[in-house]
Tab-separated table of C-alpha atoms in Angstrom:
chain	number	residue	atom	x	y	z
A	1	MET	CA	-0.011	0.082	0.006
A	2	MET	CA	1.169	3.362	-0.860
A	3	ALA	CA	2.349	5.776	1.977
A	4	SER	CA	0.178	9.068	2.026
A	5	ALA	CA	3.300	11.118	1.171
A	6	GLU	CA	3.258	9.456	-2.425
A	7	PHE	CA	-0.489	10.754	-3.009
A	8	SER	CA	-0.521	13.981	-5.159
A	9	HIS	CA	-3.876	15.113	-4.221
A	10	VAL	CA	-3.866	17.798	-1.651
A	11	LEU	CA	-7.257	18.897	0.280
A	12	PRO	CA	-7.896	22.684	0.534
A	13	GLY	CA	-6.302	23.853	3.961
A	14	GLN	CA	-5.530	20.122	4.650
A	15	HIS	CA	-3.994	19.471	8.213
A	16	VAL	CA	-3.612	16.666	10.500
A	17	TYR	CA	-5.219	16.782	13.859
A	18	ASP	CA	-4.650	14.074	16.454
A	19	GLY	CA	-3.339	11.778	13.759
A	20	VAL	CA	-6.414	12.302	11.557
A	21	LEU	CA	-6.424	14.279	8.051
A	22	PHE	CA	-9.066	16.914	7.671
A	23	PHE	CA	-9.800	19.696	5.138
A	24	GLY	CA	-9.730	23.095	5.945
A	25	TYR	CA	-13.518	23.388	6.579
A	26	SER	CA	-12.795	21.662	9.887
A	27	PRO	CA	-10.035	23.713	11.251
A	28	PRO	CA	-8.069	23.060	14.379
A	29	ASP	CA	-9.628	25.700	16.380
A	30	VAL	CA	-13.306	24.367	15.741
A	31	LEU	CA	-12.042	20.632	16.559
A	32	ASP	CA	-10.409	22.068	19.751
A	33	ALA	CA	-13.891	23.759	20.663
A	34	ILE	CA	-16.009	20.788	19.905
A	35	LYS	CA	-14.507	18.787	22.788
A	36	ASP	CA	-15.748	21.478	25.291
A	37	PHE	CA	-19.209	21.786	23.333
A	38	SER	CA	-22.071	22.402	25.691
A	39	VAL	CA	-24.490	19.554	25.133
A	40	ARG	CA	-27.913	19.109	26.440
A	41	GLU	CA	-29.547	15.756	27.619
A	42	ASP	CA	-32.191	15.649	24.721
A	43	ASP	CA	-29.466	16.219	22.067
A	44	VAL	CA	-29.216	13.626	19.365
A	45	PHE	CA	-25.901	13.118	17.400
A	46	ILE	CA	-25.826	11.481	13.988
A	47	VAL	CA	-22.373	9.735	13.616
A	48	THR	CA	-21.368	8.504	10.472
A	49	TYR	CA	-17.998	8.388	8.110
A	50	PRO	CA	-18.642	10.602	5.167
A	51	LYS	CA	-20.909	9.064	2.454
A	52	ALA	CA	-22.612	6.694	4.749
A	53	GLY	CA	-26.099	8.111	4.255
A	54	THR	CA	-25.693	11.013	6.595
A	55	THR	CA	-28.135	13.398	4.873
A	56	TRP	CA	-30.836	10.535	4.742
A	57	MET	CA	-30.334	9.793	8.345
A	58	GLN	CA	-30.461	13.569	9.346
A	59	GLU	CA	-33.820	14.014	7.559
A	60	VAL	CA	-35.273	11.157	9.018
A	61	LEU	CA	-34.071	11.864	12.620
A	62	TRP	CA	-35.207	15.611	12.356
A	63	LEU	CA	-38.675	14.417	11.323
A	64	ILE	CA	-38.907	12.040	14.218
A	65	MET	CA	-37.566	14.459	16.728
A	66	ASN	CA	-40.046	17.103	15.356
A	67	ASP	CA	-43.035	14.867	15.353
A	68	GLY	CA	-43.341	14.658	11.641
A	69	ASP	CA	-43.278	18.526	10.761
A	70	PHE	CA	-43.043	18.135	7.305
A	71	GLU	CA	-44.091	21.928	6.946
A	72	GLY	CA	-41.031	22.949	9.007
A	73	ALA	CA	-38.871	20.463	7.127
A	74	GLY	CA	-39.754	22.292	3.811
A	75	LYS	CA	-38.744	25.717	5.079
A	76	LYS	CA	-35.146	25.318	5.635
A	77	PRO	CA	-32.066	23.228	4.152
A	78	VAL	CA	-31.370	20.058	6.300
A	79	TYR	CA	-27.789	21.411	6.714
A	80	PHE	CA	-29.049	24.193	8.614
A	81	ARG	CA	-31.712	22.378	10.620
A	82	SER	CA	-29.196	19.465	11.654
A	83	PRO	CA	-25.814	21.253	11.789
A	84	PHE	CA	-22.395	19.575	10.857
A	85	LEU	CA	-20.615	20.327	14.117
A	86	GLU	CA	-16.982	20.404	12.825
A	87	PHE	CA	-17.911	22.239	9.659
A	88	LYS	CA	-16.891	25.905	9.216
A	89	ASP	CA	-17.748	27.555	6.034
A	90	ASP	CA	-17.530	31.415	5.957
A	91	VAL	CA	-19.035	31.930	2.429
A	92	LEU	CA	-22.100	29.930	3.352
A	93	ASN	CA	-21.911	31.275	6.860
A	94	GLU	CA	-22.562	27.651	8.006
A	95	VAL	CA	-20.572	27.433	11.118
A	96	GLY	CA	-21.652	24.304	12.753
A	97	LEU	CA	-20.943	24.997	16.379
A	98	ASP	CA	-22.618	28.353	16.062
A	99	LEU	CA	-25.591	26.981	14.484
A	100	ALA	CA	-26.147	24.418	17.052
A	101	GLU	CA	-25.531	26.734	19.927
A	102	SER	CA	-28.415	28.732	18.950
A	103	MET	CA	-30.878	25.878	18.050
A	104	PRO	CA	-33.773	24.991	20.331
A	105	SER	CA	-34.053	21.740	21.699
A	106	PRO	CA	-34.480	18.964	20.859
A	107	ARG	CA	-31.187	19.414	18.676
A	108	VAL	CA	-30.141	16.803	15.900
A	109	MET	CA	-26.422	17.231	14.849
A	110	LYS	CA	-24.195	15.442	12.808
A	111	THR	CA	-20.530	14.616	13.067
A	112	HIS	CA	-18.008	12.309	11.028
A	113	LEU	CA	-15.453	12.653	14.059
A	114	GLN	CA	-13.937	9.319	15.901
A	115	PRO	CA	-15.083	8.914	19.341
A	116	SER	CA	-12.084	10.757	21.346
A	117	MET	CA	-12.839	14.011	19.320
A	118	VAL	CA	-16.669	14.184	19.852
A	119	PRO	CA	-18.019	16.618	22.798
A	120	ARG	CA	-16.645	15.122	26.220
A	121	ALA	CA	-19.865	15.867	27.772
A	122	THR	CA	-21.913	13.462	25.632
A	123	THR	CA	-20.871	10.532	28.095
A	124	GLN	CA	-22.040	12.468	31.194
A	125	LYS	CA	-25.498	13.816	29.874
A	126	HIS	CA	-26.189	10.217	28.145
A	127	CYS	CA	-26.888	12.081	24.847
A	128	LYS	CA	-28.581	9.540	22.224
A	129	MET	CA	-26.028	8.796	19.327
A	130	ILE	CA	-27.169	7.195	16.036
A	131	LEU	CA	-24.316	5.550	14.442
A	132	VAL	CA	-24.658	4.663	10.750
A	133	PHE	CA	-22.462	2.197	9.208
A	134	ARG	CA	-22.471	1.298	5.252
A	135	ASN	CA	-20.671	-1.206	3.347
A	136	PRO	CA	-17.095	0.130	2.613
A	137	LYS	CA	-16.969	-0.722	-1.025
A	138	ASP	CA	-20.261	1.363	-1.770
A	139	LEU	CA	-18.919	3.980	0.572
A	140	CYS	CA	-15.640	4.358	-1.321
A	141	VAL	CA	-17.484	4.501	-4.543
A	142	SER	CA	-19.602	7.402	-3.342
A	143	TYR	CA	-16.660	9.134	-1.770
A	144	TYR	CA	-14.803	9.046	-5.017
A	145	HIS	CA	-17.627	10.714	-6.733
A	146	PHE	CA	-17.891	13.285	-3.940
A	147	TYR	CA	-14.257	13.979	-4.252
A	148	LYS	CA	-14.408	14.773	-8.041
A	149	SER	CA	-17.589	16.883	-7.624
A	150	SER	CA	-16.802	18.929	-4.461
A	151	SER	CA	-14.451	21.976	-4.375
A	152	SER	CA	-14.104	21.678	-0.539
A	153	VAL	CA	-12.047	18.639	-1.037
A	154	GLY	CA	-10.203	19.889	-4.024
A	155	ASN	CA	-12.041	18.388	-6.963
A	156	PHE	CA	-9.867	15.343	-7.281
A	157	LYS	CA	-8.683	14.804	-10.911
A	158	GLY	CA	-7.281	11.498	-10.423
A	159	THR	CA	-8.241	7.924	-11.168
A	160	TRP	CA	-10.574	5.611	-9.423
A	161	ALA	CA	-7.768	3.224	-8.742
A	162	GLU	CA	-5.712	5.809	-7.206
A	163	PHE	CA	-8.668	7.080	-5.174
A	164	LEU	CA	-9.053	3.592	-3.790
A	165	GLU	CA	-5.492	3.384	-2.804
A	166	MET	CA	-5.917	6.795	-1.050
A	167	PHE	CA	-9.136	5.690	0.735
A	168	LYS	CA	-7.358	2.648	1.922
A	169	ALA	CA	-4.551	4.599	3.341
A	170	GLY	CA	-6.977	6.895	5.121
A	171	HIS	CA	-5.461	9.806	2.789
A	172	VAL	CA	-8.875	11.320	2.629
A	173	ASP	CA	-10.776	13.844	4.555
A	174	HIS	CA	-11.767	12.570	8.101
A	175	GLY	CA	-9.041	10.156	7.818
A	176	SER	CA	-9.159	6.206	7.782
A	177	TRP	CA	-12.641	4.681	7.453
A	178	PHE	CA	-10.940	1.608	8.898
A	179	ASP	CA	-10.012	3.447	12.271
A	180	PHE	CA	-13.481	5.133	12.412
A	181	THR	CA	-15.229	1.878	12.042
A	182	ARG	CA	-13.314	-0.067	14.443
A	183	LEU	CA	-13.292	2.678	17.327
A	184	TRP	CA	-16.949	3.014	16.772
A	185	TRP	CA	-17.837	-0.634	16.642
A	186	GLU	CA	-15.961	-0.760	20.083
A	187	GLN	CA	-18.807	1.503	21.447
A	188	ARG	CA	-21.687	-0.595	19.942
A	189	ASP	CA	-22.625	-1.747	23.677
A	190	ASN	CA	-23.103	1.687	24.939
A	191	PRO	CA	-26.741	2.039	26.026
A	192	ASN	CA	-27.125	5.523	24.407
A	193	LEU	CA	-26.018	4.523	21.307
A	194	LYS	CA	-27.841	2.601	18.280
A	195	LEU	CA	-26.177	1.261	15.258
A	196	VAL	CA	-28.074	1.255	12.136
A	197	PHE	CA	-26.829	-0.254	8.871
A	198	TYR	CA	-27.317	1.843	5.681
A	199	GLU	CA	-28.539	-1.555	3.931
A	200	ASP	CA	-31.181	-2.022	6.323
A	201	MET	CA	-32.522	1.225	5.809
A	202	LYS	CA	-32.541	0.724	2.111
A	203	LYS	CA	-34.351	-2.966	3.015
A	204	ASP	CA	-37.152	-1.674	5.066
A	205	LEU	CA	-37.034	2.146	6.024
A	206	PRO	CA	-40.449	2.065	8.002
A	207	GLU	CA	-38.853	-0.655	10.271
A	208	THR	CA	-35.798	1.375	10.764
A	209	ILE	CA	-37.841	4.319	11.569
A	210	LYS	CA	-39.958	2.399	14.236
A	211	GLY	CA	-36.725	1.334	15.845
A	212	LEU	CA	-35.327	4.631	15.959
A	213	CYS	CA	-38.716	6.101	17.740
A	214	GLU	CA	-38.275	3.420	20.168
A	215	PHE	CA	-34.627	4.014	21.113
A	216	LEU	CA	-35.361	7.975	21.011
A	217	ASP	CA	-38.328	7.776	23.129
A	218	ARG	CA	-40.435	9.504	20.498
A	219	PRO	CA	-43.553	7.363	19.834
A	220	LEU	CA	-45.235	8.173	16.242
A	221	ASP	CA	-48.404	6.517	14.947
A	222	ASP	CA	-48.041	4.303	11.873
A	223	SER	CA	-49.286	6.786	9.332
A	224	THR	CA	-46.677	9.309	10.491
A	225	ILE	CA	-43.843	6.741	10.105
A	226	GLN	CA	-45.067	5.546	6.711
A	227	LYS	CA	-45.079	9.426	5.735
A	228	ILE	CA	-41.690	9.881	6.917
A	229	ALA	CA	-40.386	6.987	4.943
A	230	LYS	CA	-42.023	8.232	1.968
A	231	HIS	CA	-40.623	11.776	2.248
A	232	CYS	CA	-37.407	10.186	2.859
A	233	GLN	CA	-37.233	7.759	-0.103
A	234	PHE	CA	-33.895	8.582	-2.061
A	235	SER	CA	-35.898	9.565	-5.054
A	236	SER	CA	-38.040	11.945	-3.168
A	237	MET	CA	-34.973	13.431	-1.405
A	238	LYS	CA	-33.029	13.808	-4.701
A	239	GLU	CA	-36.033	15.951	-5.723
A	240	ASN	CA	-36.411	18.040	-2.626
A	241	PRO	CA	-34.528	21.382	-2.714
A	242	MET	CA	-34.084	21.105	1.123
A	243	THR	CA	-32.307	17.934	1.099
A	244	ASN	CA	-30.535	17.718	-2.283
A	245	HIS	CA	-27.895	20.175	-1.689
A	246	LEU	CA	-28.190	21.488	-5.274
A	247	ASP	CA	-27.718	24.938	-3.902
A	248	VAL	CA	-24.433	24.297	-2.431
A	249	TYR	CA	-21.720	26.456	-4.325
A	250	SER	CA	-18.860	23.906	-3.578
A	251	ILE	CA	-20.642	20.780	-5.317
A	252	ASP	CA	-20.737	20.705	-9.228
A	253	SER	CA	-23.743	18.417	-9.365
A	254	ARG	CA	-23.160	18.216	-13.350
A	255	ILE	CA	-19.976	16.173	-12.299
A	256	SER	CA	-21.981	14.244	-9.461
A	257	PRO	CA	-24.851	15.483	-7.462
A	258	LEU	CA	-24.470	15.157	-3.519
A	259	LEU	CA	-27.237	12.541	-3.648
A	260	ARG	CA	-26.024	10.510	-6.537
A	261	LYS	CA	-27.483	6.798	-6.753
A	262	GLY	CA	-28.203	5.678	-3.209
A	263	GLU	CA	-28.056	2.005	-4.310
A	264	VAL	CA	-26.538	-1.075	-2.582
A	265	GLY	CA	-23.959	-2.720	-4.927
A	266	ASP	CA	-22.927	-0.083	-7.082
A	267	TRP	CA	-19.350	-0.774	-6.317
A	268	MET	CA	-19.482	-3.724	-8.737
A	269	ASN	CA	-19.425	-1.227	-11.673
A	270	TYR	CA	-16.169	0.263	-10.360
A	271	PHE	CA	-14.139	-2.605	-8.507
A	272	THR	CA	-12.208	-4.694	-10.830
A	273	VAL	CA	-11.757	-8.311	-9.929
A	274	ALA	CA	-8.352	-7.935	-8.822
A	275	GLN	CA	-9.250	-4.661	-6.863
A	276	ASP	CA	-12.076	-6.541	-5.119
A	277	LYS	CA	-9.905	-9.252	-3.998
A	278	GLU	CA	-7.059	-7.186	-2.669
A	279	PHE	CA	-9.760	-4.848	-1.005
A	280	ASP	CA	-11.193	-8.074	0.892
A	281	SER	CA	-7.832	-9.191	1.881
A	282	PHE	CA	-6.991	-5.620	3.218
A	283	TYR	CA	-10.033	-5.382	4.952
A	284	ASP	CA	-9.689	-8.892	6.617
A	285	GLU	CA	-6.219	-7.960	7.900
A	286	LYS	CA	-7.642	-4.627	9.342
A	287	LEU	CA	-10.957	-5.223	10.509
A	288	GLY	CA	-11.967	-9.115	9.793
A	289	ALA	CA	-11.794	-10.279	13.334
A	290	LEU	CA	-14.414	-7.937	14.320
A	291	GLY	CA	-17.026	-9.839	12.279
A	292	ILE	CA	-19.278	-6.632	11.371
A	293	PRO	CA	-22.131	-7.706	9.451
A	294	PHE	CA	-21.868	-5.575	6.343
A	295	THR	CA	-24.170	-6.312	3.230
A	296	TYR	CA	-22.659	-5.841	-0.088
A	297	GLN	CA	-25.869	-6.757	-2.113
A	298	LEU	CA	-29.325	-6.554	-1.615
């Protein structure tokens, strides 16, 4: 595997914080401030590695925590209703911590950080955390398209093969997927954390929503659950200006929209047989012993 020094792609404002590579939109002062962020007991944190179905879960959870307020969901983009904690964009005036500070409870916030970097008080306050895992092959393909289309990560001009090596080496924004996954998997028995698999959301979204309502102690009647599931279908979210991010200046949707395919198994259109075999053995070496039940095809 290549060492990170051998990769030519540079993230805008890239820096290493606590051994993890970040883009300039997660500056060190923000990452410092997050540790001391003042949390509330009814806060809900969505924890994902990039491209694991974050926006999807943000919309689902915001609607659960706001009793299916579809009208409210139609008035403001999801990235303002559910702020990205470690994100600071002065152009958009989207500073995650500032947005979160001023939000009324219950707050729904998202982060891509490893366990040691999230607000320290989450453990004392027993905040609820929803962790979303997606199979790494589909996630990697999705991240590749995001890297090509987004100026925030430097509009990657390299090949798929090159990106795959970068991904394996953790030479991407928010660092190694393998580290993130191992460290959060170790937290899975925490009673305040619920692990949801992206592929299960694809298989049966109403059932996932029901489980989330129970975990969050936010009971909803069956018709509201069905409405949320319909509203949050991939095709609906792709057309919805509050969730599709088509207004975000840093994403060139002609190259690839933020919500691209949302499929399980799209990786088979990208991985060669040799890449697939190599990835499997790399995965086995890194995480194989953990027995995480990923689904690669539906």
